[in-house]
Short mmCIF file of C-alpha atoms in Angstrom, two decimals:
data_model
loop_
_atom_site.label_atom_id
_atom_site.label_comp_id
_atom_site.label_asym_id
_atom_site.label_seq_id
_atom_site.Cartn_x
_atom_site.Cartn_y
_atom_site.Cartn_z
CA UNK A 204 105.50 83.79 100.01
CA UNK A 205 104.08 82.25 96.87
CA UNK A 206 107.34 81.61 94.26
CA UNK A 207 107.06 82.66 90.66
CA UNK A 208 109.26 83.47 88.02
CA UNK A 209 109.45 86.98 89.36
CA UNK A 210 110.29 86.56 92.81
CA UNK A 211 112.76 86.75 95.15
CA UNK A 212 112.36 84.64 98.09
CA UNK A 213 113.73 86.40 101.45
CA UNK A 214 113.37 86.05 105.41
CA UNK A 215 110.10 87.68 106.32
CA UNK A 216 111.90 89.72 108.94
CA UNK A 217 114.35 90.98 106.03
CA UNK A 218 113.01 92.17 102.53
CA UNK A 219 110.44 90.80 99.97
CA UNK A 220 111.12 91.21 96.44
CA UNK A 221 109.60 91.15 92.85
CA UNK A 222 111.56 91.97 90.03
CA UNK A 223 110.02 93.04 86.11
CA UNK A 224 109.48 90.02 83.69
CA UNK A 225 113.40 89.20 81.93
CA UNK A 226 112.33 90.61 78.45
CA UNK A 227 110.92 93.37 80.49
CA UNK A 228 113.44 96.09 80.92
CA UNK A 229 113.31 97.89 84.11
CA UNK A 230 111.53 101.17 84.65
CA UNK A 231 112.09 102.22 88.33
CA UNK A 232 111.58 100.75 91.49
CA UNK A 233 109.23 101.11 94.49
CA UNK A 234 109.87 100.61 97.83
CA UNK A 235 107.21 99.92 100.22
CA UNK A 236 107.07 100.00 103.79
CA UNK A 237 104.44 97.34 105.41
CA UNK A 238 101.79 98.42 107.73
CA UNK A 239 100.62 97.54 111.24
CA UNK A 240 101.18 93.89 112.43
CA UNK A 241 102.63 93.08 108.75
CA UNK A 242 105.30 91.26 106.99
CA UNK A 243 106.80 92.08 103.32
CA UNK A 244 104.88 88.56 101.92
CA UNK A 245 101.80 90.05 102.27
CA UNK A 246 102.27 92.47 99.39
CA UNK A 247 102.70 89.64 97.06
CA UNK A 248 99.71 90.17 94.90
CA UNK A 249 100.96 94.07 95.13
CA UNK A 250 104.39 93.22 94.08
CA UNK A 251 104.15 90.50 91.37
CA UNK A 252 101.10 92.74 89.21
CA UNK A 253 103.36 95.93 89.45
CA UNK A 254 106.43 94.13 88.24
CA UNK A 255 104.64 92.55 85.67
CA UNK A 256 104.49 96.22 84.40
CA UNK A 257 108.32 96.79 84.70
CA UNK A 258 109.02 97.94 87.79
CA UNK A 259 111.18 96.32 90.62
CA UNK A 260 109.03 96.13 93.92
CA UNK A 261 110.64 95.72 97.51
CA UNK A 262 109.02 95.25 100.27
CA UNK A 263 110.49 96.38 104.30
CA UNK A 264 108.21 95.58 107.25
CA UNK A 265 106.52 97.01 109.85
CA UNK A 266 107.89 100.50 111.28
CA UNK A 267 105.86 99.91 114.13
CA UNK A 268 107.97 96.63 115.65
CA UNK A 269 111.41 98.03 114.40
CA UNK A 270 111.64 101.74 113.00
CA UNK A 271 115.25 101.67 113.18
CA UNK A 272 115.62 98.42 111.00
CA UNK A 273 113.25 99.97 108.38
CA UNK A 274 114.83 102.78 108.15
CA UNK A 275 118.21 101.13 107.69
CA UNK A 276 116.71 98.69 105.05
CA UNK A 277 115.04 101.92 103.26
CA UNK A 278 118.67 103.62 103.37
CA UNK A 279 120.04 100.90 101.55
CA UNK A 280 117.35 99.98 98.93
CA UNK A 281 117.79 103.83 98.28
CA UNK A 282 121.15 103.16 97.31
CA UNK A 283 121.21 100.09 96.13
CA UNK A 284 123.02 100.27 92.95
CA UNK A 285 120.94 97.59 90.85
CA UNK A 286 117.59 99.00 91.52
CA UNK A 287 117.23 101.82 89.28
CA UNK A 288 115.31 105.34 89.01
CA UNK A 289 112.78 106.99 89.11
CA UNK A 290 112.87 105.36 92.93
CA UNK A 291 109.70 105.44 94.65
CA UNK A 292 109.03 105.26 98.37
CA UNK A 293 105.45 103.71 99.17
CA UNK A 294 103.77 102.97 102.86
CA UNK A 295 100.61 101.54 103.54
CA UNK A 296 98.70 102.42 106.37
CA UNK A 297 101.12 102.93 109.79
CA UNK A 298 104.02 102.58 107.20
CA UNK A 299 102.48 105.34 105.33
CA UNK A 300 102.59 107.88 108.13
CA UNK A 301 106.26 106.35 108.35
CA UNK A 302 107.61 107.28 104.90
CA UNK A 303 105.76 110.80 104.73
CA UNK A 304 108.07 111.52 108.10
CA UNK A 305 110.96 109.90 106.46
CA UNK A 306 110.53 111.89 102.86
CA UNK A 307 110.11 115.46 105.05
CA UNK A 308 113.17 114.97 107.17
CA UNK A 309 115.67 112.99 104.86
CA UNK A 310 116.19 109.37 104.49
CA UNK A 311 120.00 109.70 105.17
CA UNK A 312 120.22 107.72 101.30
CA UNK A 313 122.91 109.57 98.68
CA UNK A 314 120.02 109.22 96.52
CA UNK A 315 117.15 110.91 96.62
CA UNK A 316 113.18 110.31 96.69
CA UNK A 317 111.75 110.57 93.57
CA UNK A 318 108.19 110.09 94.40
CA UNK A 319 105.76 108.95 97.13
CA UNK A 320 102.93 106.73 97.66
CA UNK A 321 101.11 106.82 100.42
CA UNK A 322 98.68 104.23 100.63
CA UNK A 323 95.74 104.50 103.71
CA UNK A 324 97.56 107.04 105.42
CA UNK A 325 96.42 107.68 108.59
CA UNK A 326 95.66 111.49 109.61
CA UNK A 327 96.49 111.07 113.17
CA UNK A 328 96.81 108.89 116.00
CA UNK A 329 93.22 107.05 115.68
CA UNK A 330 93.47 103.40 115.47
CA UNK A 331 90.87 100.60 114.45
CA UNK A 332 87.91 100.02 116.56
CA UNK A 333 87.67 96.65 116.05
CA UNK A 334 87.75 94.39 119.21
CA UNK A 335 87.79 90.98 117.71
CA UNK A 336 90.03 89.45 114.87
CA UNK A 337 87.06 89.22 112.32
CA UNK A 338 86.26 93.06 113.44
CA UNK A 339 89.95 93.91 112.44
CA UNK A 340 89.95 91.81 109.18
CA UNK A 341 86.83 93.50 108.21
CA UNK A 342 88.28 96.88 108.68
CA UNK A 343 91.58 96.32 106.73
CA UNK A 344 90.39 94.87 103.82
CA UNK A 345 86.89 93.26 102.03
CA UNK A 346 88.59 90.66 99.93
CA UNK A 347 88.00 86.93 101.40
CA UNK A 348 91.24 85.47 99.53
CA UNK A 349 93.15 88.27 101.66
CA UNK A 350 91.21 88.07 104.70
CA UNK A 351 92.27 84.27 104.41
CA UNK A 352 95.48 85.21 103.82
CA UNK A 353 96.09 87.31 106.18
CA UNK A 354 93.91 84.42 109.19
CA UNK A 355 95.97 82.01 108.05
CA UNK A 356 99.53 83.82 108.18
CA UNK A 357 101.38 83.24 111.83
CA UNK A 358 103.58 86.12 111.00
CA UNK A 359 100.78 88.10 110.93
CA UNK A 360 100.55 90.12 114.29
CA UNK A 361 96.89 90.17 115.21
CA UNK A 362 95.74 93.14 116.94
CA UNK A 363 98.35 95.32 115.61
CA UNK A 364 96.00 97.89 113.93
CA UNK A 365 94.38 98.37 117.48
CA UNK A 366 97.81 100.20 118.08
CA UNK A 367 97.72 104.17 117.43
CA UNK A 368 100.32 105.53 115.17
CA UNK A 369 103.61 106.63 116.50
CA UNK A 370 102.63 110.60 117.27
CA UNK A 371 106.17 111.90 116.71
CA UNK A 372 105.49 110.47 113.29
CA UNK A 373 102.83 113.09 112.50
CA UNK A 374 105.22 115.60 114.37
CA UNK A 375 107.55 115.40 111.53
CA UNK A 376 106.02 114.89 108.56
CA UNK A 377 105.00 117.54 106.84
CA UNK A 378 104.00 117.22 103.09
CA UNK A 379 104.42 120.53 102.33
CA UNK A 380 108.29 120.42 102.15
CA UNK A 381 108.07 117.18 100.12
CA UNK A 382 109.67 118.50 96.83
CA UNK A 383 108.33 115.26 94.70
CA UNK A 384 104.89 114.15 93.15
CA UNK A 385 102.72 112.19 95.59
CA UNK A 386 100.62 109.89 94.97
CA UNK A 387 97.53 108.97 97.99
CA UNK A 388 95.20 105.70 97.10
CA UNK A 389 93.01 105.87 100.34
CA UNK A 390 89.90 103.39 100.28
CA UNK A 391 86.45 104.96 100.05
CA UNK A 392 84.83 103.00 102.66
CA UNK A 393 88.33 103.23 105.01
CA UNK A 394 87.00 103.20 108.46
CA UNK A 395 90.20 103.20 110.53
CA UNK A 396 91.85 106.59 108.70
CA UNK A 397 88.82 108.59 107.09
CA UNK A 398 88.82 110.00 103.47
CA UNK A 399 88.48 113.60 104.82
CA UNK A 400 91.21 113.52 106.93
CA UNK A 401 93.54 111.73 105.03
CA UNK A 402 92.67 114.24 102.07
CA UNK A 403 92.97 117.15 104.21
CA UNK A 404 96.74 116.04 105.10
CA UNK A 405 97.88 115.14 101.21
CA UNK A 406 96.72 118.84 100.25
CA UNK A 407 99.30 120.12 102.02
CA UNK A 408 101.64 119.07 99.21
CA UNK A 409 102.82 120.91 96.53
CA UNK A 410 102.44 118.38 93.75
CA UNK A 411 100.13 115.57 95.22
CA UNK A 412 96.90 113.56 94.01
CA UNK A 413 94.41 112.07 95.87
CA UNK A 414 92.90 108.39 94.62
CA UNK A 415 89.87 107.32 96.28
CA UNK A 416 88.93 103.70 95.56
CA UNK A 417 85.30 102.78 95.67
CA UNK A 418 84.57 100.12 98.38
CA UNK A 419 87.83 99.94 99.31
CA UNK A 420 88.84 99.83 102.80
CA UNK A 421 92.09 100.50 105.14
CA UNK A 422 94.13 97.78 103.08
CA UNK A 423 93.98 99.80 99.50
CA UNK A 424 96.93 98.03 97.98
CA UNK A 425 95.44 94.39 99.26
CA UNK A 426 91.45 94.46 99.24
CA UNK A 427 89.34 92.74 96.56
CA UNK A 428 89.81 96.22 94.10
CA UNK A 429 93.19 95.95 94.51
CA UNK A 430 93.66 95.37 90.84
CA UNK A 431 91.79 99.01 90.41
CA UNK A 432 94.50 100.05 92.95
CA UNK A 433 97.76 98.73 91.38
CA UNK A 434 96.54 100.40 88.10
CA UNK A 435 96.25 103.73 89.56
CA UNK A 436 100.07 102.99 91.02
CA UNK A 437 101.28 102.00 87.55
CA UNK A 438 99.53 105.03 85.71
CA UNK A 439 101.31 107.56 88.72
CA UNK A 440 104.83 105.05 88.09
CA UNK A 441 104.66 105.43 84.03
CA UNK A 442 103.87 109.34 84.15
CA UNK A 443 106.56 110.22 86.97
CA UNK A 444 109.19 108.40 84.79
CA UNK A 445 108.35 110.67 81.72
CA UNK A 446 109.04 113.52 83.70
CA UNK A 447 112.05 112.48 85.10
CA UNK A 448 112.95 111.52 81.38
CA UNK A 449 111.94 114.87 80.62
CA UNK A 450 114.15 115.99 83.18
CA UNK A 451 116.98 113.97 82.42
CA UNK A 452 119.57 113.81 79.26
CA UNK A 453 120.10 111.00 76.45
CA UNK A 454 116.77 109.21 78.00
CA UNK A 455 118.07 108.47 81.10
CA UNK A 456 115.80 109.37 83.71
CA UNK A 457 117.00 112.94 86.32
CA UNK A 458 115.85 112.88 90.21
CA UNK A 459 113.24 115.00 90.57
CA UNK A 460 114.23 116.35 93.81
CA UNK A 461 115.11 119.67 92.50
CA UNK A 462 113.22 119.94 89.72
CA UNK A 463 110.92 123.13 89.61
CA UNK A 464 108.37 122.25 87.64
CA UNK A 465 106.82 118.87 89.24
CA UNK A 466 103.05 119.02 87.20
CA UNK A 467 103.03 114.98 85.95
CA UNK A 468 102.39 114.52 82.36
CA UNK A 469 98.81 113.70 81.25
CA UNK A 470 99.57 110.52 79.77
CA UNK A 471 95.76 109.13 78.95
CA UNK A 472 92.37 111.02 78.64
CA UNK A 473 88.92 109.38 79.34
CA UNK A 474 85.87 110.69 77.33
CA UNK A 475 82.78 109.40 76.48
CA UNK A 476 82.35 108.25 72.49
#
């Protein structure tokens, strides 16, 4: 992983992390759970442009090649007492599937969910078509600094996304008992989970919105709009904090977990001049 200012170096079998700017005060934190054949550095373009914007980014790795490690390592970012609320719990792709099982059933943490991201979630057990390594870097992501990336990374587990989703997974999640806003950025062009599908399953929840990206693929987070994508992450981060401001007393920000009312403030409005 790349070092700047704002990052934590860690192994890549423990946790990546990227922490806001130090005259930045901090204004939540994400955790995000890799996807298929992954390792926490490869969210580093993810994680350094959303903590520019305030918030502390940490990155777990693939559910797929150790769900009981993640899940540990979720449990205790949860609670970690220096990384502070609104806490957000992100997944792209297989990792995806992962934490929208985790957020139905309980992530064992004393404190709660706050929000959820849910980045190329997969609707069901289908798994890439590609049957070469170019195939399968075209499919997760259109961006030739991250294709690179990703060619040139031995940690990288190639022919991972070949691998269908865990189905006891989909068993138990089910978005309709998730009790906080969620948040789906699902490429346009995503061949490996379609938009329909993936739309189809988010609807289910009682305060969710759907993001398409245009062009993107199965990487949202990662492929050459991925500025586009962290934008739409920041805009979901800065309007679930007001309402758990709104929520909360003396400015300190409430879990949202049992708050009724979980409509997110309108905090911008486009309109033509």
């Amino acid at each position: 992983m790349t070092s700047s200012p704002f990052v934590q170096e860690a192994p890549s079998a423990a946790v990546s992390a990227w922490d806001n700017p130090p005259a930045v005060a901090p204004r939540g934190t994400v955790i995000l759970v890799a996807g298929r054949g992954e390792h926490p550095g490869v969210y580093e373009r993810f994680g350094t442009r959303v903590a520019f914007d305030g918030y502390k980014v940490r990155v777990v790795g693939d559910p797929t090649a150790d769900e009981a490690g993640v899940r540990a390592q979720v449990r205790e970012l949860l609670d970690d007492p220096d990384l502070p609320g609104p806490r957000v719990l992100a997944g792209s792709d297989a990792g995806a599937a992962f934490v929208a099982a985790l957020a139905t059933a309980g992530t064992g943490a004393q404190n709660p969910v706050d929000g959820l991201i849910l980045a190329g979630l997969p609707a069901g057990e289908h798994a890439a078509s590609a049957g070469s390594w170019d195939s399968e870097l075209a499919e997760r992501t259109a961006c030739p600094t991250h294709q690179s990336r990703l060619s040139n990374d031995p940690q990288v587990r190639r022919g991972s996304l070949l691998t269908p989703v865990p189905a006891d997974w989909f068993a138990a999640a089910d978005l309709g008992r998730v009790q906080v806003p969620v948040l789906a950025v699902h490429g346009a062009a995503d061949l490996v989970s379609p938009v329909r599908a993936a739309r189809e399953s988010v609807a289910n929840a009682p305060s969710a919105e759907f993001v398409t990206i245009a062009g993107g693929r199965h990487d949202a987070l990662n492929d050459a709009t991925h500025r586009t994508a962290a934008a739409v992450v920041v805009l979901f981060l800065e309007r679930l904090r007001d309402l758990a401001l709104a929520a909360g007393e003396q400015g300190v920000p409430a879990a949202l977990a049992g708050v009724t009312d979980r409509k997110l403030p309108a905090i911008a409005a486009w309109a033509s001049a």
